[in-house]
mmCIF file of C-alpha atoms and ligand atoms in Angstrom:
data_model
loop_
_atom_site.group_PDB
_atom_site.id
_atom_site.type_symbol
_atom_site.label_atom_id
_atom_site.label_comp_id
_atom_site.label_asym_id
_atom_site.label_seq_id
_atom_site.Cartn_x
_atom_site.Cartn_y
_atom_site.Cartn_z
ATOM 1 C CA MET A 8 144.468 56.757 163.217
ATOM 2 C CA PRO A 9 142.873 53.480 164.416
ATOM 3 C CA MET A 10 139.281 53.907 165.518
ATOM 4 C CA GLN A 11 138.901 54.498 169.246
ATOM 5 C CA LEU A 12 135.960 55.280 171.519
ATOM 6 C CA VAL A 13 135.960 58.779 172.962
ATOM 7 C CA LYS A 14 133.781 60.459 175.527
ATOM 8 C CA PRO A 15 131.836 63.155 173.653
ATOM 9 C CA ALA A 16 133.628 66.469 174.007
ATOM 10 C CA ALA A 17 133.546 69.912 172.411
ATOM 11 C CA GLU A 18 136.627 69.209 170.289
ATOM 12 C CA TYR A 19 134.739 66.504 168.340
ATOM 13 C CA LEU A 20 131.587 68.555 167.768
ATOM 14 C CA PRO A 21 132.404 70.112 164.367
ATOM 15 C CA SER A 22 132.878 66.639 162.909
ATOM 16 C CA TYR A 23 129.685 65.423 164.638
ATOM 17 C CA VAL A 24 127.690 68.338 163.205
ATOM 18 C CA ASP A 25 129.173 67.615 159.787
ATOM 19 C CA ALA A 26 127.842 64.033 159.998
ATOM 20 C CA LEU A 27 124.368 65.318 160.954
ATOM 21 C CA GLN A 28 124.509 67.729 158.024
ATOM 22 C CA ARG A 29 125.396 64.874 155.696
ATOM 23 C CA GLY A 30 122.133 63.206 156.710
ATOM 24 C CA TRP A 31 123.353 60.735 159.315
ATOM 25 C CA SER A 32 121.190 60.319 162.429
ATOM 26 C CA PRO A 33 122.280 58.871 165.772
ATOM 27 C CA ALA A 34 118.922 57.066 166.135
ATOM 28 C CA SER A 35 117.095 54.425 164.135
ATOM 29 C CA ILE A 36 113.766 55.221 165.857
ATOM 30 C CA ARG A 37 112.491 58.808 165.326
ATOM 31 C CA SER A 38 115.731 59.334 163.421
ATOM 32 C CA ALA A 39 115.051 62.595 161.551
ATOM 33 C CA GLU A 40 113.490 64.141 164.641
ATOM 34 C CA ILE A 41 116.440 63.192 166.843
ATOM 35 C CA ALA A 42 118.975 64.492 164.296
ATOM 36 C CA ARG A 43 117.141 67.818 164.287
ATOM 37 C CA GLU A 44 116.973 67.875 168.097
ATOM 38 C CA HIS A 45 120.741 67.350 168.231
ATOM 39 C CA ARG A 46 121.457 70.123 165.714
ATOM 40 C CA ASP A 47 119.209 72.499 167.675
ATOM 41 C CA ALA A 48 120.684 71.529 171.052
ATOM 42 C CA ILE A 49 124.249 72.080 169.796
ATOM 43 C CA ALA A 50 123.337 75.468 168.364
ATOM 44 C CA ASP A 51 121.638 76.388 171.641
ATOM 45 C CA ASP A 52 124.274 75.228 174.168
ATOM 46 C CA ALA A 53 127.071 73.006 172.866
ATOM 47 C CA ALA A 54 128.608 72.329 176.289
ATOM 48 C CA ALA A 55 125.271 71.252 177.791
ATOM 49 C CA PHE A 56 124.636 69.001 174.776
ATOM 50 C CA VAL A 57 127.964 67.222 175.194
ATOM 51 C CA ASP A 58 127.344 66.815 178.951
ATOM 52 C CA SER A 59 123.900 65.326 178.346
ATOM 53 C CA LEU A 60 125.430 62.396 176.432
ATOM 54 C CA ASP A 61 127.186 61.104 179.544
ATOM 55 C CA ASP A 62 124.422 60.421 182.041
ATOM 56 C CA PRO A 63 125.191 57.545 184.415
ATOM 57 C CA GLN A 64 122.900 59.133 187.015
ATOM 58 C CA ALA A 65 119.903 59.267 184.637
ATOM 59 C CA SER A 66 119.487 62.962 185.270
ATOM 60 C CA GLY A 67 118.281 63.724 181.729
ATOM 61 C CA LYS A 68 114.696 64.275 180.682
ATOM 62 C CA PRO A 69 112.345 61.315 180.064
ATOM 63 C CA ILE A 70 112.523 59.307 176.834
ATOM 64 C CA THR A 71 109.728 59.657 174.281
ATOM 65 C CA LEU A 72 108.675 56.383 172.658
ATOM 66 C CA PRO A 73 107.486 56.373 169.010
ATOM 67 C CA ASP A 74 103.820 56.654 170.097
ATOM 68 C CA GLY A 75 104.582 59.707 172.238
ATOM 69 C CA THR A 76 104.529 57.820 175.564
ATOM 70 C CA GLN A 77 107.173 59.068 177.976
ATOM 71 C CA VAL A 78 109.208 56.660 180.073
ATOM 72 C CA PRO A 79 111.894 57.376 182.674
ATOM 73 C CA ARG A 80 115.440 57.663 181.344
ATOM 74 C CA LEU A 81 117.789 54.867 182.442
ATOM 75 C CA PRO A 82 121.366 55.470 183.526
ATOM 76 C CA GLY A 83 123.510 55.462 180.403
ATOM 77 C CA PHE A 84 126.195 57.030 178.303
ATOM 78 C CA ILE A 85 127.222 57.488 174.713
ATOM 79 C CA ARG A 86 130.707 57.073 173.309
ATOM 80 C CA TRP A 87 131.735 58.292 169.889
ATOM 81 C CA MET A 88 133.796 56.339 167.379
ATOM 82 C CA TRP A 89 136.702 58.530 166.347
ATOM 83 C CA ASP A 90 139.373 57.836 163.714
ATOM 84 C CA GLY A 91 140.432 61.449 163.337
ATOM 85 C CA GLU A 92 136.847 62.170 162.275
ATOM 86 C CA PHE A 93 133.505 61.384 163.872
ATOM 87 C CA SER A 94 132.666 57.854 162.698
ATOM 88 C CA GLY A 95 129.700 56.623 164.703
ATOM 89 C CA SER A 96 128.127 56.308 168.078
ATOM 90 C CA ILE A 97 127.527 53.541 170.607
ATOM 91 C CA GLN A 98 125.307 53.733 173.634
ATOM 92 C CA LEU A 99 125.058 51.763 176.867
ATOM 93 C CA ARG A 100 122.042 51.934 179.192
ATOM 94 C CA TRP A 101 121.238 49.857 182.233
ATOM 95 C CA GLN A 102 119.273 49.613 185.476
ATOM 96 C CA ASN A 103 121.212 49.788 188.715
ATOM 97 C CA GLY A 104 121.229 46.615 190.817
ATOM 98 C CA THR A 105 120.125 44.223 188.064
ATOM 99 C CA SER A 106 121.191 43.092 184.603
ATOM 100 C CA GLU A 107 117.561 43.059 183.483
ATOM 101 C CA LEU A 108 115.937 45.761 181.403
ATOM 102 C CA PRO A 109 112.357 47.040 181.381
ATOM 103 C CA PRO A 110 110.324 45.465 178.532
ATOM 104 C CA HIS A 111 110.218 48.696 176.495
ATOM 105 C CA VAL A 112 114.036 48.939 176.295
ATOM 106 C CA LEU A 113 115.413 47.192 173.204
ATOM 107 C CA GLY A 114 118.766 46.078 174.569
ATOM 108 C CA HIS A 115 121.581 47.489 176.698
ATOM 109 C CA ILE A 116 123.680 48.578 173.734
ATOM 110 C CA GLY A 117 122.872 50.287 170.454
ATOM 111 C CA TYR A 118 125.314 51.462 167.801
ATOM 112 C CA THR A 119 125.411 53.165 164.465
ATOM 113 C CA VAL A 120 128.256 53.934 162.075
ATOM 114 C CA VAL A 121 128.144 56.792 159.562
ATOM 115 C CA PRO A 122 127.338 55.250 156.146
ATOM 116 C CA TRP A 123 130.596 56.473 154.566
ATOM 117 C CA LYS A 124 132.595 54.394 157.100
ATOM 118 C CA HIS A 125 130.643 51.146 156.936
ATOM 119 C CA ARG A 126 132.468 47.824 156.558
ATOM 120 C CA LEU A 127 135.691 48.994 158.170
ATOM 121 C CA GLY A 128 135.104 46.855 161.275
ATOM 122 C CA TYR A 129 134.208 49.900 163.348
ATOM 123 C CA ALA A 130 130.969 48.594 164.898
ATOM 124 C CA THR A 131 132.594 45.267 165.760
ATOM 125 C CA ARG A 132 135.535 47.011 167.391
ATOM 126 C CA ALA A 133 133.342 49.576 169.178
ATOM 127 C CA LEU A 134 131.205 46.859 170.754
ATOM 128 C CA GLY A 135 134.326 45.006 171.906
ATOM 129 C CA LEU A 136 135.681 48.201 173.444
ATOM 130 C CA LEU A 137 132.415 48.940 175.272
ATOM 131 C CA LEU A 138 131.957 45.528 176.915
ATOM 132 C CA PRO A 139 134.476 46.138 179.745
ATOM 133 C CA GLU A 140 132.612 49.356 180.533
ATOM 134 C CA ALA A 141 129.347 47.402 180.738
ATOM 135 C CA ARG A 142 131.024 45.012 183.167
ATOM 136 C CA ALA A 143 132.318 47.996 185.149
ATOM 137 C CA VAL A 144 128.799 49.353 185.778
ATOM 138 C CA GLY A 145 127.860 46.003 187.322
ATOM 139 C CA LEU A 146 126.204 44.097 184.489
ATOM 140 C CA ASP A 147 126.637 40.309 184.281
ATOM 141 C CA TYR A 148 125.490 40.265 180.674
ATOM 142 C CA VAL A 149 124.270 42.605 177.980
ATOM 143 C CA GLU A 150 121.377 42.064 175.641
ATOM 144 C CA ILE A 151 121.427 43.452 172.125
ATOM 145 C CA THR A 152 118.400 43.306 169.853
ATOM 146 C CA THR A 153 118.561 43.514 166.081
ATOM 147 C CA GLU A 154 115.966 43.504 163.349
ATOM 148 C CA ALA A 155 115.561 39.991 161.918
ATOM 149 C CA ASP A 156 116.920 41.239 158.557
ATOM 150 C CA ASN A 157 119.865 43.274 159.913
ATOM 151 C CA LEU A 158 122.607 40.778 159.110
ATOM 152 C CA PRO A 159 125.495 43.274 159.489
ATOM 153 C CA SER A 160 124.405 44.044 163.061
ATOM 154 C CA GLN A 161 123.972 40.361 163.844
ATOM 155 C CA LYS A 162 127.554 39.767 162.677
ATOM 156 C CA VAL A 163 128.757 42.564 164.934
ATOM 157 C CA VAL A 164 127.169 40.807 167.907
ATOM 158 C CA THR A 165 128.250 37.272 167.096
ATOM 159 C CA ALA A 166 131.826 38.468 166.456
ATOM 160 C CA ASN A 167 131.746 39.616 170.093
ATOM 161 C CA ALA A 168 130.571 36.235 171.436
ATOM 162 C CA GLY A 169 126.884 37.135 171.309
ATOM 163 C CA VAL A 170 124.519 34.184 171.471
ATOM 164 C CA LEU A 171 120.994 34.223 170.060
ATOM 165 C CA VAL A 172 118.512 33.974 172.929
ATOM 166 C CA GLU A 173 115.188 34.328 171.151
ATOM 167 C CA ARG A 174 113.204 35.645 168.242
ATOM 168 C CA PHE A 175 110.451 37.889 169.497
ATOM 169 C CA HIS A 176 107.937 40.416 168.318
ATOM 170 C CA LYS A 177 108.618 43.957 169.398
ATOM 171 C CA LEU A 178 106.007 45.732 171.479
ATOM 172 C CA PRO A 179 103.234 47.371 169.414
ATOM 173 C CA VAL A 180 104.749 50.777 170.250
ATOM 174 C CA TYR A 181 107.772 49.767 168.108
ATOM 175 C CA GLY A 182 105.607 48.408 165.293
ATOM 176 C CA GLY A 183 105.514 44.762 166.392
ATOM 177 C CA GLY A 184 108.102 43.548 163.853
ATOM 178 C CA GLU A 185 110.250 40.472 164.363
ATOM 179 C CA SER A 186 113.515 40.997 166.187
ATOM 180 C CA LEU A 187 116.337 38.879 167.508
ATOM 181 C CA ARG A 188 117.581 39.091 171.056
ATOM 182 C CA PHE A 189 121.247 38.249 171.642
ATOM 183 C CA ARG A 190 123.091 37.995 174.919
ATOM 184 C CA ILE A 191 126.785 38.513 175.635
ATOM 185 C CA THR A 192 127.971 37.179 178.988
ATOM 186 C CA LEU A 193 130.454 39.555 180.600
HETATM 187 C C1 COA B 67 125.059 47.626 161.546
HETATM 188 C C2 COA B 67 126.225 48.623 161.442
HETATM 189 C C3 COA B 67 126.388 49.318 162.791
HETATM 190 C C4 COA B 67 127.492 47.842 161.100
HETATM 191 O O1 COA B 67 128.581 48.768 161.150
HETATM 192 P P1 COA B 67 129.972 48.470 160.426
HETATM 193 O O2 COA B 67 131.011 49.288 161.138
HETATM 194 O O3 COA B 67 129.815 48.626 158.981
HETATM 195 O O4 COA B 67 130.170 46.929 160.793
HETATM 196 P P2 COA B 67 131.524 46.117 160.662
HETATM 197 O O5 COA B 67 132.415 46.769 159.670
HETATM 198 O O6 COA B 67 132.037 45.872 162.054
HETATM 199 O O7 COA B 67 130.985 44.798 159.983
HETATM 200 C C5 COA B 67 130.345 43.756 160.685
HETATM 201 C C6 COA B 67 130.058 42.612 159.719
HETATM 202 O O8 COA B 67 128.933 42.944 158.918
HETATM 203 C C7 COA B 67 129.321 42.909 157.550
HETATM 204 N N1 COA B 67 128.655 43.994 156.886
HETATM 205 C C8 COA B 67 128.690 45.302 157.201
HETATM 206 N N2 COA B 67 127.906 46.002 156.378
HETATM 207 C C9 COA B 67 127.369 45.118 155.515
HETATM 208 C C10 COA B 67 126.458 45.219 154.450
HETATM 209 N N3 COA B 67 125.937 46.396 154.072
HETATM 210 N N4 COA B 67 126.116 44.110 153.792
HETATM 211 C C11 COA B 67 126.610 42.920 154.155
HETATM 212 N N5 COA B 67 127.474 42.742 155.179
HETATM 213 C C12 COA B 67 127.838 43.828 155.857
HETATM 214 C C13 COA B 67 130.815 43.083 157.544
HETATM 215 O O9 COA B 67 131.410 42.556 156.381
HETATM 216 C C14 COA B 67 131.201 42.322 158.761
HETATM 217 O O10 COA B 67 131.163 40.923 158.516
HETATM 218 P P3 COA B 67 132.449 40.014 158.620
HETATM 219 O O11 COA B 67 132.846 40.082 160.072
HETATM 220 O O12 COA B 67 131.967 38.687 158.180
HETATM 221 O O13 COA B 67 133.436 40.670 157.702
HETATM 222 C C15 COA B 67 125.991 49.686 160.330
HETATM 223 O O14 COA B 67 125.594 49.024 159.153
HETATM 224 C C16 COA B 67 124.950 50.730 160.700
HETATM 225 O O15 COA B 67 125.259 51.759 161.286
HETATM 226 N N6 COA B 67 123.683 50.453 160.340
HETATM 227 C C17 COA B 67 122.577 51.356 160.678
HETATM 228 C C18 COA B 67 122.249 51.329 162.167
HETATM 229 C C19 COA B 67 122.035 49.928 162.715
HETATM 230 O O16 COA B 67 121.482 49.062 162.061
HETATM 231 N N7 COA B 67 122.497 49.725 163.966
HETATM 232 C C20 COA B 67 122.331 48.463 164.662
HETATM 233 C C21 COA B 67 120.998 48.406 165.308
HETATM 234 S S1 COA B 67 120.813 46.844 166.174
#
């Protein structure tokens, strides 16, 4: 089955849990902690967990930054890459009424593919599939930030017409490392 984006739903959960059990995490920041939170939340109330991943009204609880600071959750949603099995996840977040993001938010879109399905074009295709949805929530452009040494992610962005806007240093709360900011006009 060609990879498609699906709205998280109960039918995909066993495959999602399998990926967590194989050591994959949906997050690159606080990754082990977030993987554990997801396993616990699914065990506790699977339906509520699935619902929480689609949150265009920003009704979820605040976000905890790596230093423990809490910031308000932005409107956003997650879509899962699905090729008959759970393959990865891609997230969109935004502020209503503007294409800009608060300084602590590292881009409108983040994505991750399970390691055993890397290099199949999934991230490139997933980003392409998400862009019309970003347009549909009112954004004129999306920003995507990547680590300076994350060449695969940079290729994903440039394959989707992303243009490098700047090199910058992340806020101290993210460790201050060098990152690249790309922009895709919608
Ligand atoms: C970055 C990531 C999402 C790429 O996913 P993917 O589905 O393997 O990417 P694609 O198959 O669409 O490949 C994109 C490009 O990167 C290249 N690429 C992918 N993995 C690579 C690797 N390990 N080494 C070198 N090149 C790589 C591909 O060949 C492709 O280039 P091409 O278009 O010239 O052929 C994946 O490596 C990942 O999940 N990494 C961990 C999380 C992460 O870094 N997310 C991005 C945060 S900004």
